[in-house]
Coordinates of C-alpha atoms and ligand atoms in Angstrom, one line a residue:
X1 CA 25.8 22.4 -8.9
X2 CA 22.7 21.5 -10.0
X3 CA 21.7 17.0 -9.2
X4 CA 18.9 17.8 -11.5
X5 CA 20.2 18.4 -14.3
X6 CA 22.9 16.2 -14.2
X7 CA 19.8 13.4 -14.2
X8 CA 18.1 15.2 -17.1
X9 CA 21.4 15.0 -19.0
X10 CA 21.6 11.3 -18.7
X11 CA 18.3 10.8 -19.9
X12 CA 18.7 13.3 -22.7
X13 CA 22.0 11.2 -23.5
X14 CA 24.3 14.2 -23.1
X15 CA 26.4 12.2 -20.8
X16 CA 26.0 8.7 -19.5
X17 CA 25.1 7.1 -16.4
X18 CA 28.9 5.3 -16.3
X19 CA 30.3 8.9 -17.2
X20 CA 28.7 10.0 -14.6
X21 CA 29.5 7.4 -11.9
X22 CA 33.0 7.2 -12.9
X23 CA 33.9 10.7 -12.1
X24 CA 32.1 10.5 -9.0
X25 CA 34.0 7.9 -7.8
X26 CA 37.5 9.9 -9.3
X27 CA 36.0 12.4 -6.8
X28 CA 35.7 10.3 -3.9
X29 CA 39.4 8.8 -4.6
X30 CA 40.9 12.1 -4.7
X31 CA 39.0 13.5 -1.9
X32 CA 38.6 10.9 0.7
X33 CA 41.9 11.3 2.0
X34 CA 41.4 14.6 3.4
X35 CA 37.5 14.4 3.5
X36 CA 36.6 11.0 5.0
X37 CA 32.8 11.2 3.9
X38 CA 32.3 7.4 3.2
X39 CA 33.0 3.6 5.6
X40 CA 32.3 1.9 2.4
X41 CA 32.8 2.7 -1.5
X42 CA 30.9 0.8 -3.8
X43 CA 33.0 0.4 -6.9
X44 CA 30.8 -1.9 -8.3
X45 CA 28.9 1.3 -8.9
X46 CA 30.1 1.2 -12.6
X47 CA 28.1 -2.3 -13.1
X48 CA 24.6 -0.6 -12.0
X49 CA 25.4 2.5 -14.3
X50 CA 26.4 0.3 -17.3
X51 CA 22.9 -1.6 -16.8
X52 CA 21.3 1.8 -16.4
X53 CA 22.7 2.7 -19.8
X54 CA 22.1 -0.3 -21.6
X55 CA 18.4 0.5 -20.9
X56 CA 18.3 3.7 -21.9
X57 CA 20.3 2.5 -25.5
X58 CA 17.5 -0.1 -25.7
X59 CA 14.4 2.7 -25.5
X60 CA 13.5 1.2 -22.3
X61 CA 11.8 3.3 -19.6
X62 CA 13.8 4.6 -17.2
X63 CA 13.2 6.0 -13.5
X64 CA 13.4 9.3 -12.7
X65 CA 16.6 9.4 -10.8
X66 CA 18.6 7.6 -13.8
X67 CA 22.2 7.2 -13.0
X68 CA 22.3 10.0 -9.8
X69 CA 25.2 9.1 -7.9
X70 CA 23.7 8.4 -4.3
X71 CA 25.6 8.0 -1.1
X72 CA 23.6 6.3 2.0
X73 CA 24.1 6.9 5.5
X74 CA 25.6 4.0 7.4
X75 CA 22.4 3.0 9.3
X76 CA 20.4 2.6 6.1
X77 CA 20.4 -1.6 5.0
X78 CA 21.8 -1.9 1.3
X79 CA 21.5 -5.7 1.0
X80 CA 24.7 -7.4 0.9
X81 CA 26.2 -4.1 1.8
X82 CA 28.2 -3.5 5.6
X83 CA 26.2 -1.5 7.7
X84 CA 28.1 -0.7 10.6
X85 CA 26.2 2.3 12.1
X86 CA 29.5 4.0 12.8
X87 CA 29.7 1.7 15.8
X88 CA 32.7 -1.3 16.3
X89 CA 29.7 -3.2 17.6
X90 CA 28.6 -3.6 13.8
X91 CA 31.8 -3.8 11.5
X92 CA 31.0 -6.6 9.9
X93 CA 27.3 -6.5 10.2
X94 CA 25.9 -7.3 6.9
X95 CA 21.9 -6.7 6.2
X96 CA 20.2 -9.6 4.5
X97 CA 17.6 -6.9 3.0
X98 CA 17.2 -3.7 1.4
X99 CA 15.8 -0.5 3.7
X100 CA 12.2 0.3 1.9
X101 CA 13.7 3.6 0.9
X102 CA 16.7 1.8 -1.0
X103 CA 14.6 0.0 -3.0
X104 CA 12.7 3.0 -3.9
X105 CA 16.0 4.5 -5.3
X106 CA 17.1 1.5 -7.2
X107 CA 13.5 1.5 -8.4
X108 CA 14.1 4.8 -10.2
X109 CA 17.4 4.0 -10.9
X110 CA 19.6 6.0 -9.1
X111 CA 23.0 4.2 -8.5
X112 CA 24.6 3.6 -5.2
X113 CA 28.0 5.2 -4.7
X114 CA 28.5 4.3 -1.1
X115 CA 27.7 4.1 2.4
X116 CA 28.7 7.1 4.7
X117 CA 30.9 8.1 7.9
X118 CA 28.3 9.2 10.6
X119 CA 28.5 9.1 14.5
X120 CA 28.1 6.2 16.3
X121 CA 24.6 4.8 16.4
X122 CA 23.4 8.4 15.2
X123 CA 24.3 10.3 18.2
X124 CA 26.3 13.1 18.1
X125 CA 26.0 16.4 16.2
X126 CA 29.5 16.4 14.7
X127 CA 30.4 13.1 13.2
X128 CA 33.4 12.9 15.7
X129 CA 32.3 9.7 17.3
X130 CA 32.0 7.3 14.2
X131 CA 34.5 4.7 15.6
X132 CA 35.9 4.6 11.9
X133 CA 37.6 8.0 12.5
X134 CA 35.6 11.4 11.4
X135 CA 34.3 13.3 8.3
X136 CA 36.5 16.8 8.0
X137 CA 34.3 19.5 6.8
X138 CA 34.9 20.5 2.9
X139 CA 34.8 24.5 3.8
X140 CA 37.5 23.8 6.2
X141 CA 39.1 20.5 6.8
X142 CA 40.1 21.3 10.7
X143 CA 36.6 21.5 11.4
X144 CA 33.8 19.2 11.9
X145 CA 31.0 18.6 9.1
X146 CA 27.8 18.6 11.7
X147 CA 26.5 15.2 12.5
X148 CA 25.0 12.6 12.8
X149 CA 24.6 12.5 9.1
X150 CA 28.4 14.4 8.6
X151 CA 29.7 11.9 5.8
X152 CA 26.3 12.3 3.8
X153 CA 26.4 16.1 3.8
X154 CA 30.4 16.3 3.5
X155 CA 30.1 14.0 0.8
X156 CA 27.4 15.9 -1.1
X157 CA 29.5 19.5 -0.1
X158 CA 32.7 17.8 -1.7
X159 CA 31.2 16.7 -5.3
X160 CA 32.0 13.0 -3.9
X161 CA 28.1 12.3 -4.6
X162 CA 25.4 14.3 -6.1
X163 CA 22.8 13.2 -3.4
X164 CA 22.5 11.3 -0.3
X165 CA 20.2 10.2 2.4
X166 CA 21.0 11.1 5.9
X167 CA 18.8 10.1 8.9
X168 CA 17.2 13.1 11.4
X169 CA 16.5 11.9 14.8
X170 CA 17.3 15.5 16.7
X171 CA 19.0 17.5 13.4
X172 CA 21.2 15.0 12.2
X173 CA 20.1 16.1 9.0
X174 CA 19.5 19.7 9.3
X175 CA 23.1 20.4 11.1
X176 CA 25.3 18.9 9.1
X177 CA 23.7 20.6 5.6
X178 CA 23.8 24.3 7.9
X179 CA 27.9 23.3 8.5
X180 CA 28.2 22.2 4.9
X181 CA 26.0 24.6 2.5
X182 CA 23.7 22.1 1.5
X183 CA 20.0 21.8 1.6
X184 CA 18.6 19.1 4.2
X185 CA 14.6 18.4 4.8
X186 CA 13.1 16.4 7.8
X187 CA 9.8 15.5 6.5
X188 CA 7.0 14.7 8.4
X189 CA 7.1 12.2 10.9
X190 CA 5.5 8.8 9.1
X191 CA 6.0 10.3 5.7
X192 CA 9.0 8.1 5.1
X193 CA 9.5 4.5 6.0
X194 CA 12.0 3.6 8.8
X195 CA 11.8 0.2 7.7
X196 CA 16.0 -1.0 7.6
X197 CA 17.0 2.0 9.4
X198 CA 18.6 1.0 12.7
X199 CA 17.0 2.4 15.4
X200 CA 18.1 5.1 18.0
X201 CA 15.4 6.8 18.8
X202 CA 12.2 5.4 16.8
X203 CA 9.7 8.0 18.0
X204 CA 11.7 11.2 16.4
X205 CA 13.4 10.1 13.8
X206 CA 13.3 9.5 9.8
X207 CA 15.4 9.0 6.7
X208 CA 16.2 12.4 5.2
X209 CA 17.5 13.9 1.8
X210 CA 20.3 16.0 1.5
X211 CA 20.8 17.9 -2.1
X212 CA 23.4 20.5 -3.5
X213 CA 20.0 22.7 -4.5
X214 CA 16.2 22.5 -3.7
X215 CA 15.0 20.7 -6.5
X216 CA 17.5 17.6 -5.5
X217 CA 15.9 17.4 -2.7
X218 CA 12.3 17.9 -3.5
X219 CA 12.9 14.5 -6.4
X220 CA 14.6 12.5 -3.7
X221 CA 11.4 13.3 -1.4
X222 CA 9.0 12.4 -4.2
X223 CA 11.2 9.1 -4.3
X224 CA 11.3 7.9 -0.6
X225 CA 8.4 9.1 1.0
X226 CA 5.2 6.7 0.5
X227 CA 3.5 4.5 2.7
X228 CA 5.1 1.1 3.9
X229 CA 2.8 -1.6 5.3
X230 CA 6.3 -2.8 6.9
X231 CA 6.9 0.3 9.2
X232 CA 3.3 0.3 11.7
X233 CA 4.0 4.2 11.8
X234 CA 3.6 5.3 7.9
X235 CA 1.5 7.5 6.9
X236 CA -1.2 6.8 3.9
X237 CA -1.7 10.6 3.3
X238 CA 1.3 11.5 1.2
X239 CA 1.7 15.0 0.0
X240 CA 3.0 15.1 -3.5
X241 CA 6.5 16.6 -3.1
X242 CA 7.4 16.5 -6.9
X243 CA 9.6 18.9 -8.8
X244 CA 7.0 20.7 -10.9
X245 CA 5.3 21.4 -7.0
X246 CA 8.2 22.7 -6.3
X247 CA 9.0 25.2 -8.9
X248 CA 5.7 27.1 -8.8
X249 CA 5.6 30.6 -7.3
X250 CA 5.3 30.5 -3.3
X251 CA 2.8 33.2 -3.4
X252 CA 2.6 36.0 -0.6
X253 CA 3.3 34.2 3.0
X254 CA 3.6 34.6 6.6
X255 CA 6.9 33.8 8.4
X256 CA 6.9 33.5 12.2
X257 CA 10.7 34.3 13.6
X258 CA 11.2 32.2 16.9
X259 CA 12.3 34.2 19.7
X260 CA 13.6 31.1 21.4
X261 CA 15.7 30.5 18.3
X262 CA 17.7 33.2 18.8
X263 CA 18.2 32.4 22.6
X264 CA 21.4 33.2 25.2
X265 CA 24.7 31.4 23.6
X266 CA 23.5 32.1 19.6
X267 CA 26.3 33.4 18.1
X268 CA 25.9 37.0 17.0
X269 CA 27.2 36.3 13.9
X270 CA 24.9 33.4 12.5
X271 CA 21.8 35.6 13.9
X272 CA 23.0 38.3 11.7
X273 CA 23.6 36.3 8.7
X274 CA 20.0 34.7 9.0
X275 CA 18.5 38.0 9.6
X276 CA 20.0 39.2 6.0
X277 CA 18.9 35.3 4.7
X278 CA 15.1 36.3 6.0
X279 CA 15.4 39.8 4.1
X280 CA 15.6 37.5 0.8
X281 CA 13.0 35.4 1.9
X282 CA 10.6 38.9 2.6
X283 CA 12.1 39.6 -1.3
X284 CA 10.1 36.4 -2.9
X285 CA 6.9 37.0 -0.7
X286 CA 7.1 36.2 2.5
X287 CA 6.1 39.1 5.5
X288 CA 7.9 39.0 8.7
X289 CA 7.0 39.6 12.5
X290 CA 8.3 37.5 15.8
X291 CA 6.3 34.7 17.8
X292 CA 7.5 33.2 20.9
X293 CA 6.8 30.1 22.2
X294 CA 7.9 30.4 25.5
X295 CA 7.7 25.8 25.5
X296 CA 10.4 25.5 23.3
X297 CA 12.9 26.6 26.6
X298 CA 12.4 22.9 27.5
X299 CA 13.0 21.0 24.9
X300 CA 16.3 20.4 24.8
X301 CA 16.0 18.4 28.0
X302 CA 12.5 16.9 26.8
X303 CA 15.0 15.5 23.7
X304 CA 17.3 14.0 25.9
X305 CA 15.0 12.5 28.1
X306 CA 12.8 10.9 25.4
X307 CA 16.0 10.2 22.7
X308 CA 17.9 8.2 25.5
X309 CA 15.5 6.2 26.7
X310 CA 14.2 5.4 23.6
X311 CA 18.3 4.2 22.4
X312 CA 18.3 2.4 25.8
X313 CA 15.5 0.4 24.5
X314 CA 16.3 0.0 20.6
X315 CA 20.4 -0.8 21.6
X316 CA 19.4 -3.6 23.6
X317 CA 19.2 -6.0 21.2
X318 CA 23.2 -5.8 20.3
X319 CA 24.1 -8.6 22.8
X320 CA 26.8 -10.0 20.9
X321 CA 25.1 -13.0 20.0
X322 CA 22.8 -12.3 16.8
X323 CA 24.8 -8.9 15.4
X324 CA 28.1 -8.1 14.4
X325 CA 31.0 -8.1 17.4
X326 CA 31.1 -10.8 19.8
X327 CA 33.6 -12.0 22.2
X328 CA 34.7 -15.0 23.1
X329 CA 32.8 -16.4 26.2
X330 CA 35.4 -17.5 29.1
X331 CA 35.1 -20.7 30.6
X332 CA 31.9 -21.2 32.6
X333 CA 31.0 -17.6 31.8
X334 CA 27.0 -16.7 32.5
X335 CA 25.7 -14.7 29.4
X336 CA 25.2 -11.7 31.2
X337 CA 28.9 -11.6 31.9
X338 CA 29.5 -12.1 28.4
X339 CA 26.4 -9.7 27.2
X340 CA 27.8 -7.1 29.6
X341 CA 31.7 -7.8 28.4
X342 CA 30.7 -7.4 24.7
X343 CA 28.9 -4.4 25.4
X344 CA 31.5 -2.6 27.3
X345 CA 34.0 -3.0 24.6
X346 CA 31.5 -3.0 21.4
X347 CA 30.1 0.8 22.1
X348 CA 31.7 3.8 22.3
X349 CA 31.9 6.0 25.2
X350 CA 28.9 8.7 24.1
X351 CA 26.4 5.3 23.6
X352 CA 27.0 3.9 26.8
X353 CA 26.2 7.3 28.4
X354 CA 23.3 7.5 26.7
X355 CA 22.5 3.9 27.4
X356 CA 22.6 4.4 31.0
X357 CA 20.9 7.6 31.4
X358 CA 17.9 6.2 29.2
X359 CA 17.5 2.6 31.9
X360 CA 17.8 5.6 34.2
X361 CA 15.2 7.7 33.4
X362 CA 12.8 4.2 32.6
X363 CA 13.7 2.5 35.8
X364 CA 11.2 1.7 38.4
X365 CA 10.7 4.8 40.7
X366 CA 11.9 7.0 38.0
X367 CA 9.7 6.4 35.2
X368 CA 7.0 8.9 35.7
X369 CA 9.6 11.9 37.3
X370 CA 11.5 11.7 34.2
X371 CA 9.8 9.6 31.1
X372 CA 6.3 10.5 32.1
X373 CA 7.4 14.2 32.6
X374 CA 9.2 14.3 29.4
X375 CA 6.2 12.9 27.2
X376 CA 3.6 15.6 28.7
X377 CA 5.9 18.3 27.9
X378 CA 6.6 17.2 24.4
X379 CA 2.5 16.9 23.8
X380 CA 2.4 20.4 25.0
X381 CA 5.7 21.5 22.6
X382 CA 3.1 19.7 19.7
X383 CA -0.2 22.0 20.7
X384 CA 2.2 25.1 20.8
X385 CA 3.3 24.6 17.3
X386 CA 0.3 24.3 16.0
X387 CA -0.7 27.4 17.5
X388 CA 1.9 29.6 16.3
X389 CA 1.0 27.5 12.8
X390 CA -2.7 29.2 13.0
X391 CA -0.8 32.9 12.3
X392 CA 2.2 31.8 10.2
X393 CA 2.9 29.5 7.2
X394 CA 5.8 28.8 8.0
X395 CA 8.3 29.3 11.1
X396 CA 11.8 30.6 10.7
X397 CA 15.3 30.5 12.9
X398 CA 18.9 29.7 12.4
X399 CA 19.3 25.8 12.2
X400 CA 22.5 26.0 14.3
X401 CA 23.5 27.9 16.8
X402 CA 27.2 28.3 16.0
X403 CA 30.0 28.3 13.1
X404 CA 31.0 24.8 12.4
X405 CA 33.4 24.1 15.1
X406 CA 37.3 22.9 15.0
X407 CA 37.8 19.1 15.1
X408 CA 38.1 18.0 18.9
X409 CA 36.8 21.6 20.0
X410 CA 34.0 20.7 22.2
X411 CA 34.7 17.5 24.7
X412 CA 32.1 17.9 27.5
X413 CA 28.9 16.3 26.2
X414 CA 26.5 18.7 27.5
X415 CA 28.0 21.5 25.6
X416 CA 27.6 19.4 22.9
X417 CA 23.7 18.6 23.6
X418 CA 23.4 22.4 23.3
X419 CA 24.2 22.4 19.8
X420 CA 21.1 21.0 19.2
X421 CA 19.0 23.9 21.0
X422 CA 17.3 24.8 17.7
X423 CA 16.4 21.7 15.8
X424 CA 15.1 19.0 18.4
X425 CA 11.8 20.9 18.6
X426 CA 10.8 19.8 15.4
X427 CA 11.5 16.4 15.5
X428 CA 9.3 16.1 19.1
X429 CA 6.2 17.8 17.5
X430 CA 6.5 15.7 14.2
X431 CA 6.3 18.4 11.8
X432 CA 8.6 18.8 8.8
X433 CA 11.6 21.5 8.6
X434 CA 14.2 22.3 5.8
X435 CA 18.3 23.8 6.3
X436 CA 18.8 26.0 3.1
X437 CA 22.2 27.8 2.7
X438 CA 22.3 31.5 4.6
X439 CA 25.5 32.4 3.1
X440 CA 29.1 32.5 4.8
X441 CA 31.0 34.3 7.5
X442 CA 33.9 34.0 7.6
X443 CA 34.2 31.5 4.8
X444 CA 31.9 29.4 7.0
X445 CA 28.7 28.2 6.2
X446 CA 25.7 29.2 8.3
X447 CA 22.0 27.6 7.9
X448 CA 18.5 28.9 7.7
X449 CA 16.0 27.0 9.1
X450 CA 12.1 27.0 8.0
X451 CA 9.6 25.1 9.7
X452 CA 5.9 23.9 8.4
X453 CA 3.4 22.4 9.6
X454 CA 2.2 18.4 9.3
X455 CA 2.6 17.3 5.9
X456 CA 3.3 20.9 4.5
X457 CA 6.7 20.2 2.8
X458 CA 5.1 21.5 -0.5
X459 CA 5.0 25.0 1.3
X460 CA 9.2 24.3 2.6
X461 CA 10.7 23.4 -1.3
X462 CA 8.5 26.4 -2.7
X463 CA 9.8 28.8 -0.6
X464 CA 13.2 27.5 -0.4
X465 CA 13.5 27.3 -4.3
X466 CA 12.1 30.8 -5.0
X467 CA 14.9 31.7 -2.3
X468 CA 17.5 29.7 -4.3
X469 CA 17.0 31.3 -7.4
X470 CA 17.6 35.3 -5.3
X471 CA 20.5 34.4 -3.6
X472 CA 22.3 31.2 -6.4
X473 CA 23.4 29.7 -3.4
X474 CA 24.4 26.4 -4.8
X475 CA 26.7 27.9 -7.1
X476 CA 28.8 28.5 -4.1
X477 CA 31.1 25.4 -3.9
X478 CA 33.9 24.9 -1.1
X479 CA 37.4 24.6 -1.8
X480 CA 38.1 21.2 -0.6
Ligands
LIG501 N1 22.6 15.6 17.9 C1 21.4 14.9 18.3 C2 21.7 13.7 19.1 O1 22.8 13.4 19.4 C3 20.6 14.5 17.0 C4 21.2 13.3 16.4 C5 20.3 12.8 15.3 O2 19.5 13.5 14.7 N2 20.5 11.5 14.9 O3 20.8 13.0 19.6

């Protein structure tokens, strides 16, 4: 499948914009029974795609995502639009204003297909706890898709959109395109605004694109990323991500394996097929050796620490009386009754946890034992990255530890946290990091991950096109 060239096409006028977003949405109705990638379908996506192709009958200039059939994750704002997070607490929540990034799409005309099943408030790793039921994964439809962002990648696997944003907080990005075979980049902390993406945790996360192939992804970077004066953490130093970048030979480069990535509990199977991905990556230019960085043994509970506190925070303000689900106050009811009532039936189970652990580790007496701790060890996470980024260009490990796992497989949310051993790291230090397909086992898809340093996503889509083109992988389409 190639998202490209599907855009090309409708500029070209080999097909139209309403073609187009009128057997996307044949897709979605055929698949979404079995699939479940989407909350909301936007039929009124034919209206967008007939303006779209009235313009481009007329002569007019057109953006360069004409007619691409989007889907958004359900924590992005789409004016008008029901955002629900994936959370009961916001069913009926519907955003007044467009997230910065969706009016970059519409800008370049890309046409919104729908809004996407995820877990709850963005925490999870396998899509299981969106309170709207979950996304099954298209390789396999008894197994999970990888989460948060499961919808947004299933949906992309599936055909039922050609291109969607996700949001990557701790991997929610990354794992779900390892589980699905589709390429996923976390850019570089500030590079894209946050602005109308509902906060979990603020300090790690960003709006991500997911893509059938590299060059997918590399447009939809070029299209979000830029600096917004509404978000006080963009960045004014944008790298040019375009597609032209992206295409040119990587050159000869240095890949650092991480030892740690390959830690107690990796499956033997996913290290072997990423060991045979990195032989095609040594096979367009890259040379090979190990690094450790012996820090990254504590990030997973550095992660935790920081992400829950952080959601403790940023879910405080669903009280019931400004967002989405209230209940009715009882006679003579204080509003912390009320406040607490709403809460206790508004979030799921896995929020609340992380609510309480997060006033937990910020409360009086435990602030600087658990936050304070927490924020050292991520600076130090930071400096040893960039160490290991004076010897290598780019860093290298499996993005998931495991085979996408069966639906309702793993129930003890620690064993779940684990799942994310290998792609937390990179959102504490900031730095951007790309899931490309790694092939199969067992008719399973398995991700490799490549890591870069600050604003070095040029160096990610280079390589990860130049591996594209060796190994075909997005001709490789599941059966569901
Ligand atoms: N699985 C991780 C978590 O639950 C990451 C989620 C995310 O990136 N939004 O926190």
């Amino acid at each position: 499948m190639n998202s490209l060239q599907t855009i090309l096409d409708v500029k070209d006028q080999k097909t139209t914009a309403v073609e187009l977003v009128t057997r996307t949405l044949e897709t979605i109705r055929k698949k979404e029974p079995s699939i479940h990638a989407f909350i909301t379908i936007m039929d009124d996506a034919i209206s967008a795609a007939e303006r779209i192709d009235r313009k481009i009958a007329r002569g007019e200039k057109t953006g360069t995502l004409a007619g691409l059939p989007i889907a958004i994750k359900d924590n992005i704002s789409v004016k008008g639009v029901r955002n629900t997070c994936g959370s009961k607490m916001l069913a009926n929540y519907i955003p007044p204003y467009n997230a910065d990034v969706v009016d970059r799409l519409l800008r370049e005309d890309a046409v919104i297909c729908g809004k996407t099943a995820m877990d709850e408030f963005a925490m999870g790793s396998s899509t299981e706890t969106c309170s709207f039921g979950p996304t099954h994964n298209p390789w396999d439809l008894s197994r999970v898709p990888g989460g948060s962002s499961g919808g947004s990648a299933a949906a992309v696997a599936s055909g039922e959109a050609l291109a969607a944003l996700g949001c990557d907080t701790g991997g929610s990005v990354r794992c779900p395109s390892a589980f699905t075979s589709t390429v996923g980049l976390k850019p570089t902390y500030g590079m894209v605004s946050r602005w109308g993406l509902v906060s979990y945790a603020n300090s790690l996360e960003l709006i991500s694109p997911i893509a059938p192939d590299v060059l997918g992804v590399a447009a939809l970077l070029g299209v979000i990323s830029g600096f917004d004066e509404k978000d006080s953490t963009s960045v004014t130093n944008v790298i040019p991500s375009n597609v032209e970048e992206t295409t040119r030979e990587p050159g000869k480069f240095k890949v650092g394996i991480v030892r740690e990535f390959f830690a107690e509990g990796t499956d033997e199977r996913v290290a072997g097929q990423v060991h045979k991905a990195l032989d095609k990556i040594r096979e367009v230019g890259g040379s090979i050796e190990e690094v450790s960085i012996p820090i990254l043994r504590y990030a997973l509970p550095t992660y935790y620490l920081i992400a829950m506190s952080e959601c403790s925070s940023n879910l405080s303000r669903f009280d019931g009386l400004r967002y989405g689900f209230h209940l009715k106050a009882k006679p003579n009811e204080g509003w912390d009754e009320l406040y607490s009532r709403t809460r206790a039936v508004g979030f799921g189970e896995e929020v609340k946890r992380r609510i309480i652990l997060g006033t937990f580790a910020l409360s009086a007496g435990y602030f600087d034992e658990w936050f304070v701790k927490a924020a050292k060890v991520r600076t130090l996470i930071i400096k040893e990255f960039l160490q290991a980024f004076k010897s290598f260009d780019l860093l290298a490990g499996p993005t998931m530890p495991c085979l996408p796992w069966k639906l309702g497989e793993i129930v003890d949310p620690l064993s779940m946290y684990r799942m994310d051993i290998d792609t937390i790291a990179v959102n504490l230090a900031g730095i951007p990091a790309i899931s490309i397909p790694a092939g199969l086992v067992d008719g399973l898809p398995v991700g490799l991950q490549l890591m870069a340093k600050h604003f070095d996503e040029l160096s990610l889509l280079r390589v990860s096109y130049a591996y594209e083109r060796v190994t075909h992988f997005s001709d490789k389409l599941p059966v569901n």
